[in-house]
Coordinates of C-alpha atoms in Angstrom, one line a residue:
M1145 CA 66.1 -277.2 -133.2
I1146 CA 62.7 -279.0 -132.8
Y1147 CA 60.9 -275.7 -133.4
A1148 CA 63.0 -275.0 -136.5
N1149 CA 62.3 -278.5 -137.9
L1150 CA 58.6 -278.2 -137.4
T1151 CA 58.2 -274.8 -138.9
S1152 CA 60.5 -275.5 -141.9
K1153 CA 58.0 -278.2 -143.1
R1154 CA 55.1 -275.8 -143.1
P1155 CA 54.2 -273.7 -146.2
S1156 CA 55.4 -270.1 -146.0
R1157 CA 51.8 -268.8 -146.0
V1158 CA 51.1 -270.4 -142.6
S1159 CA 50.6 -267.8 -139.9
C1160 CA 53.0 -267.4 -137.0
F1161 CA 50.3 -268.5 -134.6
E1162 CA 49.7 -271.7 -136.5
Q1163 CA 53.4 -272.4 -136.3
I1164 CA 53.4 -271.9 -132.6
N1165 CA 50.4 -274.2 -132.2
M1166 CA 52.2 -276.9 -134.2
S1167 CA 55.3 -276.5 -132.0
V1168 CA 53.2 -276.7 -128.8
K1169 CA 51.6 -279.9 -130.1
Y1170 CA 55.0 -281.8 -130.5
F1171 CA 57.2 -280.0 -127.9
P1172 CA 56.8 -281.5 -124.4
E1173 CA 55.2 -279.2 -121.8
K1174 CA 58.1 -279.7 -119.4
C1175 CA 60.4 -278.2 -122.1
W1176 CA 58.2 -275.2 -122.6
E1177 CA 58.1 -274.8 -118.8
L1178 CA 61.9 -274.6 -118.7
V1179 CA 61.8 -272.0 -121.5
F1180 CA 59.3 -269.8 -119.7
R1181 CA 61.2 -270.1 -116.4
F1182 CA 64.2 -268.7 -118.3
L1183 CA 62.1 -265.8 -119.5
G1184 CA 61.4 -264.8 -115.9
Q1185 CA 58.4 -263.2 -114.2
G1186 CA 57.8 -260.0 -116.2
H1187 CA 56.5 -258.7 -119.5
D1188 CA 58.1 -261.5 -121.6
L1189 CA 56.0 -264.1 -119.7
E1190 CA 52.9 -262.0 -120.3
S1191 CA 53.6 -261.9 -124.0
V1192 CA 54.0 -265.6 -124.5
S1193 CA 50.7 -266.4 -122.6
M1194 CA 48.9 -264.1 -125.1
A1195 CA 50.5 -265.8 -128.1
C1196 CA 48.9 -269.2 -127.6
K1197 CA 46.0 -270.4 -125.4
K1198 CA 47.9 -273.6 -124.8
F1199 CA 50.7 -271.6 -123.1
I1200 CA 48.4 -270.2 -120.4
P1201 CA 48.3 -273.2 -118.1
I1202 CA 52.1 -273.5 -118.4
T1203 CA 52.7 -269.8 -117.6
N1204 CA 50.3 -270.1 -114.7
R1205 CA 52.5 -272.8 -113.2
V1206 CA 55.8 -271.0 -113.6
K1207 CA 54.7 -267.5 -112.3
F1208 CA 55.9 -267.3 -108.7
S1209 CA 55.9 -263.6 -108.1
L1210 CA 53.1 -261.0 -108.3
T1211 CA 53.4 -257.2 -107.9
L1212 CA 50.1 -255.4 -107.2
H1213 CA 49.5 -251.8 -108.3
D1214 CA 46.4 -249.7 -107.6
R1215 CA 44.9 -250.6 -111.0
T1216 CA 45.3 -254.4 -110.6
V1217 CA 43.4 -254.6 -107.3
L1218 CA 40.0 -255.1 -109.1
F1219 CA 41.4 -258.2 -110.7
L1220 CA 43.0 -259.7 -107.6
P1221 CA 40.5 -262.5 -107.0
R1222 CA 41.0 -263.6 -110.6
L1223 CA 44.8 -263.4 -110.3
L1224 CA 44.8 -265.4 -107.0
S1225 CA 42.7 -268.1 -108.4
R1226 CA 44.8 -268.3 -111.6
F1227 CA 48.3 -268.3 -110.2
L1228 CA 48.1 -271.0 -107.6
W1229 CA 51.9 -271.5 -107.4
L1230 CA 52.7 -267.9 -106.2
K1231 CA 55.3 -267.6 -103.6
V1232 CA 55.9 -263.9 -103.5
I1233 CA 53.4 -261.0 -103.3
D1234 CA 54.7 -257.4 -103.5
L1235 CA 52.4 -254.6 -102.2
S1236 CA 55.0 -251.9 -102.0
Y1237 CA 53.5 -250.1 -105.1
F1238 CA 50.0 -250.2 -103.7
N1239 CA 48.6 -246.9 -102.4
G1240 CA 45.1 -247.8 -101.4
E1241 CA 43.4 -249.4 -98.4
L1242 CA 45.5 -252.4 -97.3
K1243 CA 43.0 -254.1 -95.0
G1244 CA 40.7 -255.6 -97.7
L1245 CA 43.7 -256.6 -99.8
L1246 CA 45.3 -258.6 -97.0
H1247 CA 42.0 -260.2 -96.3
Q1248 CA 41.7 -261.5 -99.9
I1249 CA 45.2 -262.8 -99.8
S1250 CA 44.6 -264.6 -96.5
Q1251 CA 41.5 -266.3 -97.9
S1252 CA 43.3 -267.6 -100.9
E1253 CA 44.9 -271.1 -100.8
L1254 CA 48.4 -269.8 -101.5
D1255 CA 51.4 -270.9 -99.5
L1256 CA 53.5 -267.8 -99.6
D1257 CA 57.2 -267.5 -98.8
L1258 CA 57.5 -263.7 -99.0
V1259 CA 55.2 -260.7 -98.5
N1260 CA 56.4 -257.1 -99.2
L1261 CA 54.3 -254.4 -97.3
S1262 CA 56.8 -251.6 -97.8
N1263 CA 55.7 -247.9 -98.2
Q1264 CA 52.3 -248.4 -96.4
R1265 CA 51.0 -245.9 -93.9
T1266 CA 50.9 -248.5 -91.1
L1267 CA 50.4 -252.2 -90.5
P1268 CA 46.8 -253.2 -90.0
I1269 CA 46.8 -255.4 -86.9
D1270 CA 43.7 -257.6 -87.4
E1271 CA 44.5 -258.3 -91.0
L1272 CA 48.1 -259.1 -90.2
R1273 CA 46.9 -261.5 -87.6
E1274 CA 44.6 -263.2 -90.1
L1275 CA 47.4 -263.4 -92.7
G1276 CA 49.6 -265.1 -90.1
S1277 CA 47.0 -267.7 -89.3
K1278 CA 46.8 -268.7 -93.0
M1279 CA 50.4 -268.2 -94.2
V1280 CA 52.0 -270.3 -91.5
N1281 CA 55.1 -271.0 -93.6
L1282 CA 55.9 -267.4 -94.5
K1283 CA 59.7 -267.0 -94.5
A1284 CA 60.2 -263.3 -95.3
L1285 CA 58.4 -260.1 -94.4
I1286 CA 59.5 -256.8 -95.8
C1287 CA 58.1 -253.7 -94.1
S1288 CA 60.5 -251.0 -95.1
N1289 CA 59.5 -247.3 -95.1
I1290 CA 56.3 -247.9 -93.1
G1291 CA 54.6 -244.6 -92.1
Y1292 CA 54.2 -245.6 -88.4
L1293 CA 56.0 -248.5 -86.6
H1294 CA 55.3 -249.4 -82.9
D1295 CA 56.5 -252.1 -80.5
S1296 CA 53.0 -253.6 -80.8
H1297 CA 53.7 -254.3 -84.5
L1298 CA 56.9 -256.1 -83.7
V1299 CA 55.3 -258.3 -81.1
L1300 CA 52.4 -259.1 -83.4
I1301 CA 54.8 -260.0 -86.3
A1302 CA 56.7 -262.3 -84.0
Y1303 CA 53.5 -264.0 -82.8
C1304 CA 51.9 -264.3 -86.2
F1305 CA 54.9 -265.5 -88.2
P1306 CA 57.0 -267.7 -85.9
F1307 CA 59.0 -269.3 -88.8
L1308 CA 60.2 -266.0 -90.2
E1309 CA 63.8 -266.1 -91.5
E1310 CA 64.0 -262.6 -93.0
L1311 CA 62.6 -259.4 -91.5
D1312 CA 63.0 -255.8 -92.8
I1313 CA 61.6 -253.0 -90.7
S1314 CA 64.1 -250.4 -92.0
F1315 CA 63.6 -246.6 -92.1
P1316 CA 60.0 -246.1 -90.8
L1317 CA 58.9 -242.5 -91.2
D1318 CA 57.7 -242.4 -87.6
S1319 CA 59.5 -245.0 -85.5
Q1320 CA 58.3 -245.7 -82.0
A1321 CA 59.9 -249.1 -82.0
S1322 CA 62.1 -249.5 -78.9
D1323 CA 64.3 -252.1 -77.1
F1324 CA 61.1 -253.6 -75.6
G1325 CA 59.7 -254.6 -79.0
I1326 CA 63.0 -255.9 -80.4
V1327 CA 63.8 -257.9 -77.3
R1328 CA 60.3 -259.6 -77.4
L1329 CA 60.7 -260.2 -81.1
S1330 CA 64.1 -261.8 -80.8
S1331 CA 62.9 -264.1 -78.0
M1332 CA 60.1 -265.5 -80.3
L1333 CA 61.9 -265.6 -83.7
E1334 CA 64.8 -267.9 -83.1
N1335 CA 64.9 -268.9 -86.8
I1336 CA 65.7 -265.3 -88.1
R1337 CA 68.7 -265.4 -90.4
K1338 CA 68.5 -261.8 -91.8
I1339 CA 67.2 -258.6 -90.2
D1340 CA 67.3 -254.9 -91.1
L1341 CA 66.8 -252.5 -88.3
S1342 CA 68.1 -249.4 -90.1
G1343 CA 66.5 -246.0 -89.2
N1344 CA 64.9 -247.1 -85.9
H1345 CA 66.5 -244.4 -83.8
L1346 CA 65.2 -245.4 -80.4
I1347 CA 66.8 -248.8 -80.2
T1348 CA 70.1 -249.3 -78.3
D1349 CA 72.8 -251.9 -77.7
K1350 CA 70.3 -253.9 -75.8
S1351 CA 68.4 -254.7 -79.0
L1352 CA 71.6 -255.7 -80.8
M1353 CA 72.7 -257.9 -78.0
S1354 CA 69.3 -259.7 -77.6
L1355 CA 69.2 -260.5 -81.4
C1356 CA 72.7 -261.9 -81.4
Q1357 CA 72.0 -263.9 -78.2
N1358 CA 68.6 -265.3 -79.0
C1359 CA 68.7 -265.7 -82.8
R1360 CA 71.4 -268.4 -83.2
S1361 CA 70.8 -268.7 -87.0
M1362 CA 71.6 -265.0 -87.5
E1363 CA 73.8 -264.5 -90.6
E1364 CA 73.0 -261.0 -91.9
I1365 CA 72.2 -257.8 -89.9
S1366 CA 71.9 -254.2 -90.9
F1367 CA 71.5 -251.2 -88.5
F1368 CA 72.3 -248.0 -90.4
K1369 CA 71.4 -244.7 -88.6
C1370 CA 70.7 -246.4 -85.3
F1371 CA 72.8 -243.8 -83.5
K1372 CA 72.0 -245.0 -80.0
M1373 CA 74.0 -248.1 -80.7
S1374 CA 77.6 -247.7 -79.5
Q1375 CA 80.8 -249.1 -80.8
I1376 CA 81.1 -251.2 -77.6
G1377 CA 77.7 -252.7 -78.3
I1378 CA 78.8 -253.6 -81.8
V1379 CA 81.9 -255.2 -80.4
S1380 CA 79.9 -257.4 -78.0
A1381 CA 77.5 -258.4 -80.8
I1382 CA 80.3 -259.4 -83.1
R1383 CA 82.0 -261.5 -80.5
M1384 CA 78.8 -263.2 -79.6
R1385 CA 78.0 -264.0 -83.2
P1386 CA 81.4 -264.5 -85.0
G1387 CA 79.7 -266.5 -87.8
L1388 CA 78.0 -263.5 -89.3
A1389 CA 78.2 -263.5 -93.1
S1390 CA 77.0 -259.9 -93.7
I1391 CA 77.1 -256.8 -91.5
S1392 CA 76.0 -253.3 -92.4
F1393 CA 76.3 -250.2 -90.2
N1394 CA 77.8 -246.8 -90.2
I1395 CA 80.2 -245.0 -87.8
E1396 CA 79.3 -241.4 -87.4
K1397 CA 81.6 -239.1 -89.4
K1398 CA 81.2 -236.2 -87.0
R1399 CA 80.0 -235.6 -83.5
I1400 CA 79.2 -232.2 -81.9
H1401 CA 81.9 -231.5 -79.4
G1402 CA 81.9 -228.1 -77.7
P1403 CA 81.6 -225.3 -80.2
G1404 CA 82.7 -227.3 -83.3
L1405 CA 82.7 -230.7 -84.9
T1406 CA 85.4 -233.4 -84.4
P1407 CA 85.8 -236.9 -85.9
L1408 CA 84.4 -239.7 -83.7
H1409 CA 87.1 -241.9 -82.3
I1410 CA 87.2 -245.5 -83.5
N1411 CA 87.3 -248.0 -80.7
L1412 CA 90.3 -250.3 -80.9
D1413 CA 88.2 -253.2 -79.7
L1414 CA 85.9 -252.7 -82.7
I1415 CA 88.9 -252.9 -85.0
D1416 CA 90.2 -256.1 -83.2
S1417 CA 86.7 -257.7 -83.2
L1418 CA 86.5 -257.5 -87.0
T1419 CA 89.3 -260.0 -87.3
T1420 CA 87.0 -262.7 -85.7
L1421 CA 84.5 -262.5 -88.6
K1422 CA 86.0 -265.4 -90.5
R1423 CA 82.9 -266.1 -92.6
L1424 CA 82.2 -262.5 -93.5
N1425 CA 81.3 -262.2 -97.2
T1426 CA 79.6 -258.8 -97.2
I1427 CA 80.4 -255.6 -95.3
D1428 CA 78.6 -252.3 -95.9
L1429 CA 80.1 -249.2 -94.1
S1430 CA 78.4 -246.5 -96.2
N1431 CA 78.7 -242.9 -94.9
S1432 CA 81.2 -243.9 -92.2
F1433 CA 84.3 -242.5 -90.5
I1434 CA 86.8 -245.3 -90.8
S1435 CA 90.6 -245.8 -91.0
D1436 CA 93.2 -247.9 -92.8
E1437 CA 93.6 -249.9 -89.6
F1438 CA 89.9 -250.6 -89.7
L1439 CA 90.1 -251.9 -93.2
I1440 CA 93.2 -254.0 -92.5
S1441 CA 91.3 -255.8 -89.7
V1442 CA 88.4 -256.6 -92.1
A1443 CA 90.9 -258.1 -94.6
D1444 CA 92.7 -260.1 -92.0
G1445 CA 89.5 -261.7 -90.8
S1446 CA 87.7 -262.5 -94.0
S1447 CA 90.3 -262.6 -96.7
V1448 CA 88.9 -265.8 -98.3
F1449 CA 85.2 -265.2 -98.1
L1450 CA 84.7 -261.4 -98.7
K1451 CA 82.7 -260.9 -101.9
K1452 CA 81.1 -257.5 -101.4
L1453 CA 82.7 -254.4 -100.0
V1454 CA 80.8 -251.1 -99.8
L1455 CA 82.7 -248.0 -98.7
Q1456 CA 80.3 -245.5 -100.3
D1457 CA 80.9 -241.9 -99.1
C1458 CA 83.3 -243.0 -96.4
C1459 CA 86.1 -240.8 -95.2
N1460 CA 89.5 -241.0 -93.4
F1461 CA 90.9 -244.0 -95.2
T1462 CA 93.5 -243.9 -97.9
F1463 CA 94.7 -245.8 -100.9
S1464 CA 97.0 -247.9 -98.7
G1465 CA 94.0 -249.2 -96.8
I1466 CA 92.0 -250.2 -99.8
F1467 CA 95.1 -251.6 -101.5
Y1468 CA 95.7 -253.9 -98.5
V1469 CA 92.1 -255.1 -98.4
L1470 CA 91.9 -256.0 -102.1
S1471 CA 95.4 -257.6 -102.1
K1472 CA 94.2 -259.9 -99.3
C1473 CA 90.6 -260.4 -100.5
Q1474 CA 91.0 -261.2 -104.2
Y1475 CA 87.6 -262.9 -104.5
V1476 CA 85.7 -259.5 -104.2
Q1477 CA 82.9 -259.4 -106.8
C1478 CA 81.1 -256.1 -105.9
L1479 CA 83.1 -253.0 -105.0
D1480 CA 81.7 -249.6 -104.1
L1481 CA 84.2 -246.8 -103.6
R1482 CA 81.8 -244.0 -104.4
K1483 CA 83.3 -240.5 -103.5
A1484 CA 86.7 -241.9 -102.8
D1485 CA 88.2 -238.8 -104.3
F1486 CA 91.8 -239.8 -103.7
L1487 CA 91.6 -242.4 -106.4
T1488 CA 93.5 -241.8 -109.7
D1489 CA 93.8 -243.7 -112.9
E1490 CA 97.2 -244.9 -111.7
S1491 CA 95.7 -246.2 -108.4
I1492 CA 92.9 -248.0 -110.3
S1493 CA 95.5 -249.6 -112.5
K1494 CA 97.3 -251.0 -109.4
L1495 CA 94.0 -252.2 -107.8
S1496 CA 92.8 -253.9 -111.0
T1497 CA 95.5 -256.6 -110.7
F1498 CA 93.5 -257.9 -107.7
L1499 CA 90.1 -257.6 -109.3
L1500 CA 90.0 -260.7 -111.5
N1501 CA 86.7 -261.8 -110.1
L1502 CA 85.0 -258.4 -110.1
T1503 CA 81.5 -258.2 -111.5
S1504 CA 80.3 -254.7 -110.3
I1505 CA 82.1 -251.5 -109.4
D1506 CA 80.8 -248.1 -108.4
L1507 CA 83.3 -245.2 -108.7
G1508 CA 80.8 -242.4 -108.9
G1509 CA 82.0 -239.1 -107.6
C1510 CA 85.7 -240.1 -107.9
C1511 CA 86.6 -236.8 -109.5
Q1512 CA 90.1 -237.6 -110.7
L1513 CA 89.2 -240.6 -112.9
T1514 CA 89.3 -240.2 -116.7
N1515 CA 88.7 -242.4 -119.7
S1516 CA 91.8 -244.4 -118.7
T1517 CA 90.0 -246.0 -115.7
F1518 CA 87.3 -247.3 -118.0
F1519 CA 89.8 -248.8 -120.4
I1520 CA 91.8 -250.4 -117.5
L1521 CA 88.7 -252.0 -115.9
T1522 CA 87.3 -253.4 -119.1
R1523 CA 90.7 -254.8 -120.1
N1524 CA 91.8 -256.2 -116.7
C1525 CA 88.5 -257.4 -115.2
P1526 CA 87.2 -260.3 -117.4
F1527 CA 83.9 -260.8 -115.5
L1528 CA 83.0 -257.2 -115.0
S1529 CA 79.3 -256.6 -115.9
D1530 CA 78.3 -253.4 -114.2
I1531 CA 80.3 -250.1 -114.3
K1532 CA 79.2 -246.9 -112.5
M1533 CA 81.2 -243.8 -113.2
E1534 CA 78.8 -240.8 -112.7
R1535 CA 80.3 -237.4 -111.8
T1536 CA 83.9 -238.3 -112.6
Y1537 CA 86.4 -236.7 -115.0
I1538 CA 85.4 -239.2 -117.7
G1539 CA 85.6 -237.7 -121.2
V1540 CA 89.1 -236.4 -120.5
Q1541 CA 91.9 -238.4 -122.2
G1542 CA 94.3 -240.2 -119.8
E1543 CA 97.5 -242.0 -120.5
E1544 CA 95.6 -245.1 -121.7
D1545 CA 93.6 -243.1 -124.1
S1546 CA 95.1 -242.6 -127.6
N1547 CA 94.0 -242.8 -131.2
S1548 CA 95.4 -246.3 -131.4
M1549 CA 93.2 -249.1 -130.1
F1550 CA 96.3 -251.0 -128.9
N1551 CA 95.5 -250.5 -125.2
F1552 CA 91.8 -251.4 -125.6
A1553 CA 90.2 -254.8 -125.3
I1554 CA 86.7 -255.8 -126.3
N1555 CA 84.7 -257.0 -123.3
H1556 CA 81.5 -258.8 -124.0
Q1557 CA 80.7 -259.2 -120.3
V1558 CA 79.9 -255.6 -119.6
K1559 CA 76.1 -255.2 -119.7
T1560 CA 75.4 -252.0 -117.8
V1561 CA 77.2 -248.6 -117.8
Y1562 CA 76.2 -245.5 -115.8
L1563 CA 78.0 -242.3 -117.0
G1564 CA 75.5 -239.7 -115.8
D1565 CA 76.4 -236.1 -115.0
N1566 CA 79.7 -236.2 -116.9
I1567 CA 79.6 -232.9 -118.7
L1568 CA 83.0 -233.5 -120.3
L1569 CA 81.9 -236.7 -122.0
K1570 CA 82.0 -236.2 -125.8
D1571 CA 81.1 -238.2 -128.9
A1572 CA 84.5 -239.6 -129.5
S1573 CA 84.8 -241.1 -126.0
L1574 CA 81.3 -242.6 -126.1
I1575 CA 81.9 -244.2 -129.5
K1576 CA 85.1 -245.8 -128.1
F1577 CA 83.2 -247.1 -125.1
S1578 CA 80.6 -248.7 -127.3
F1579 CA 83.3 -250.4 -129.4
I1580 CA 84.8 -251.9 -126.2
C1581 CA 81.4 -253.0 -124.8
P1582 CA 79.4 -254.3 -127.7
S1583 CA 77.0 -256.3 -125.5
L1584 CA 75.7 -253.4 -123.6
Q1585 CA 72.1 -253.7 -122.4
L1586 CA 71.8 -250.6 -120.3
L1587 CA 73.4 -247.2 -120.9
D1588 CA 72.7 -244.2 -118.7
L1589 CA 73.9 -240.8 -120.0
N1590 CA 71.7 -238.6 -117.8
A1591 CA 72.8 -234.9 -118.0
C1592 CA 75.7 -235.7 -120.4
E1593 CA 75.4 -232.5 -122.3
G1594 CA 78.4 -233.0 -124.6
I1595 CA 77.0 -235.9 -126.6
S1596 CA 75.0 -235.7 -129.8
G1597 CA 72.5 -237.8 -131.7
E1598 CA 75.2 -238.8 -134.2
S1599 CA 77.2 -240.6 -131.5
L1600 CA 74.1 -242.4 -130.3
V1601 CA 73.4 -243.7 -133.7
E1602 CA 76.9 -245.3 -133.7
V1603 CA 76.3 -246.7 -130.2
M1604 CA 73.0 -248.3 -131.3
K1605 CA 74.7 -249.8 -134.3
R1606 CA 77.5 -251.4 -132.3
C1607 CA 75.4 -252.3 -129.2
C1608 CA 72.5 -254.2 -130.8
E1609 CA 71.6 -255.8 -127.5
I1610 CA 70.7 -252.5 -125.8
R1611 CA 67.4 -252.5 -123.9
H1612 CA 67.5 -249.5 -121.7
L1613 CA 68.7 -246.0 -122.8
N1614 CA 68.6 -243.0 -120.5
L1615 CA 69.1 -239.7 -122.3
A1616 CA 67.4 -237.5 -119.8
N1617 CA 68.5 -233.8 -119.5
T1618 CA 70.7 -234.0 -122.6
I1619 CA 70.8 -231.7 -125.6
I1620 CA 69.7 -234.5 -127.9
K1621 CA 67.3 -233.2 -130.5
R1622 CA 67.1 -235.8 -133.3
F1623 CA 67.9 -239.4 -134.1
E1624 CA 69.1 -240.1 -137.7
I1625 CA 68.7 -243.9 -137.4
N1626 CA 67.6 -246.0 -140.4
F1627 CA 67.8 -249.4 -138.9
E1628 CA 65.8 -251.5 -136.5
V1629 CA 66.5 -251.2 -132.8
S1630 CA 64.1 -254.0 -131.9
K1631 CA 65.4 -254.8 -128.4
L1632 CA 65.2 -251.3 -127.0
G1633 CA 62.5 -251.5 -124.3
M1634 CA 62.9 -248.4 -122.1
L1635 CA 63.8 -245.0 -123.5
N1636 CA 64.1 -241.9 -121.2
L1637 CA 64.2 -238.6 -123.1
S1638 CA 62.8 -236.4 -120.3
G1639 CA 64.2 -232.9 -120.3
S1640 CA 65.9 -233.4 -123.7
R1641 CA 65.3 -231.2 -126.8
I1642 CA 63.5 -233.8 -129.0
E1643 CA 60.5 -232.8 -131.0
D1644 CA 58.0 -234.6 -133.2
E1645 CA 60.5 -235.4 -135.9
A1646 CA 62.5 -237.5 -133.5
L1647 CA 59.4 -239.3 -132.2
S1648 CA 58.5 -240.2 -135.7
I1649 CA 61.8 -241.9 -136.3
I1650 CA 61.6 -243.6 -132.9
S1651 CA 58.1 -245.0 -133.7
K1652 CA 59.4 -246.4 -137.0
W1653 CA 62.6 -248.1 -135.8
C1654 CA 62.0 -248.9 -132.1
S1655 CA 59.0 -251.2 -132.5
G1656 CA 59.7 -253.1 -129.3
L1657 CA 59.5 -250.1 -127.0
L1658 CA 57.8 -250.7 -123.7
L1659 CA 58.3 -247.5 -121.8
L1660 CA 58.8 -244.0 -123.1
D1661 CA 59.5 -241.0 -120.9
I1662 CA 59.3 -237.6 -122.6
Q1663 CA 58.3 -235.3 -119.8
N1664 CA 59.3 -231.7 -120.2
C1665 CA 59.8 -232.2 -123.9
Y1666 CA 58.6 -229.9 -126.8
V1667 CA 56.5 -232.5 -128.5
T1668 CA 52.9 -232.3 -129.7
A1669 CA 50.0 -234.7 -130.0
K1670 CA 51.0 -235.6 -133.5
G1671 CA 54.3 -237.1 -132.5
V1672 CA 52.9 -238.8 -129.4
R1673 CA 50.0 -240.3 -131.4
E1674 CA 52.5 -241.7 -133.9
V1675 CA 54.5 -243.5 -131.2
I1676 CA 51.4 -245.0 -129.6
E1677 CA 50.1 -246.2 -132.9
N1678 CA 53.3 -247.7 -134.2
C1679 CA 55.0 -249.1 -131.1
R1680 CA 52.5 -252.0 -130.6
A1681 CA 54.2 -253.3 -127.4
L1682 CA 54.2 -249.9 -125.6
K1683 CA 53.0 -250.1 -122.0
E1684 CA 53.7 -246.7 -120.5
V1685 CA 54.2 -243.1 -121.7
N1686 CA 55.1 -240.2 -119.5
L1687 CA 53.9 -236.8 -120.9
K1688 CA 54.2 -234.8 -117.7
N1689 CA 54.8 -231.1 -118.4
C1690 CA 54.6 -231.6 -122.2
S1691 CA 52.8 -228.2 -122.6
L1692 CA 52.4 -228.5 -126.4
V1693 CA 50.2 -231.5 -126.1
D1694 CA 46.7 -230.1 -126.4
D1695 CA 43.7 -230.8 -124.2
D1696 CA 41.7 -232.5 -126.9
F1697 CA 44.4 -235.2 -127.2
V1698 CA 44.5 -235.6 -123.4
S1699 CA 40.7 -236.2 -123.5
E1700 CA 41.2 -238.7 -126.3
L1701 CA 43.8 -240.5 -124.2
K1702 CA 41.2 -241.4 -121.6
T1703 CA 39.2 -243.4 -124.1
F1704 CA 42.2 -244.9 -126.0
T1705 CA 42.2 -248.7 -126.1
R1706 CA 45.2 -250.9 -126.8
S1707 CA 45.8 -254.4 -125.5
S1708 CA 49.4 -253.5 -124.5
L1709 CA 49.0 -250.0 -123.1
R1710 CA 48.8 -249.9 -119.3
K1711 CA 49.5 -246.3 -118.2
I1712 CA 49.8 -242.8 -119.6
I1713 CA 50.8 -239.8 -117.5
T1714 CA 49.1 -236.7 -118.9
P1715 CA 50.8 -233.3 -119.2
Y1716 CA 49.1 -232.4 -115.9
G1717 CA 50.8 -235.3 -114.1
V1718 CA 47.6 -237.4 -113.8
G1719 CA 47.9 -241.1 -114.5
V1720 CA 45.5 -242.7 -116.9
Y1721 CA 45.3 -246.5 -116.4
Y1722 CA 44.0 -249.1 -118.9

């Protein structure tokens, strides 16, 4: 209201930037700070800092997270001196030499809470020690997918960061971490609340026991694919730490036995121990061999607190088991039943009566589910925001699906819908879905070959909040839109049949586009140039395998300058950074 009153008194010829400067003058900085915090840490914050110089010190104060890429390393000293309130630094996208980077961070005056070193070749010992001597209050260290992990790294982490509360050492490519390293670590990091050991194949029950015994603040633990840990060890750990809020592990589906394969027996003590987890709010059993009795014990133990249940790609349980869990645990918000192929529209209808608090559901690979499941969920789950139904039978009419809209209910809460790999999905069904979910922000239609450009025009008309649209590997060839789609930021058309004509329309009506992926498309330099020139906010374009884009244009790209443009992937797969 203040901004509106100020600008309404100005003459119409006053520029937008002058209006912004006037509003900055009279609007308190604390209020602007609240506005910018609401915008978050990404591109929106970058845009406002460019709009007015007086915004720069305010945005400097509210930026708490920094993600470093290869191209931003040259500016690291400037970034570290500018953003003095940073709490999180993410190096997981950095592919260069880590040593110098960690040294610069250590020499800064930042007081970091979290550092992400994932996807690095290894952990440099000297630089890690230096970082620990400076960042004494570091609370979280993420080292997932490290190329090489050894016991010496674990001991060093424990020594350098004694106040760690969260540690992720999951899925190293070459893990030499053993019980020795985990036991030493657990004896030194008594404040650990959350740890992920997944993929460290050498560790055994001894590691699990030492963590649960020494780390008395432990609330969350994950150990997927730690196959030397036994069910008996898990039982002992649970009984030692019954206050766990989150546990994630998998029980092997099959074990080699003689000449063939047989299911692994589920220990009855493990089933009984789950009833002691009275504070459990999250359990992830992805890719496990479980049973209805197993699920019943989970429900009996944590019926009040359970908020997240992940049974992705599990086997040996039935509808009776999941029905019992959800009837007892009616506060579940996130539910993953991916590849539960026994589910039908009728069973989803029965389960939905218990899902009044549901916000996210994944039913991908449930091959019997039709349009009816989509209608049931959007009608019966008032807080549902995220629906995933890839590789289902969606597109086929069920009992709920008819020409009448009597059984349909508009749901403004649904923001993201994933319908990829549904070859039976047609225009009529997609248009109905857009009518039901007018507030959609993300729509994924990857490899949905039965949809056309005409239905997408209707979707974009109805869903004016859409920001992310994935049309990869579809037969889409043209867009006949004649209206502004200003909020669309990410558009994936890779592997589709679009040509220059479609790019021309996109460049005209999708002015807010940030990322465009058109790899493997039959477009030429003419269409690409039109998009780059007209979409003034564009940051990234992927032209990989666009064979019709000529070499002269590729050479021109290397000298192209635009304040917004950050990256172009050439037809040869080479990244050009700006």
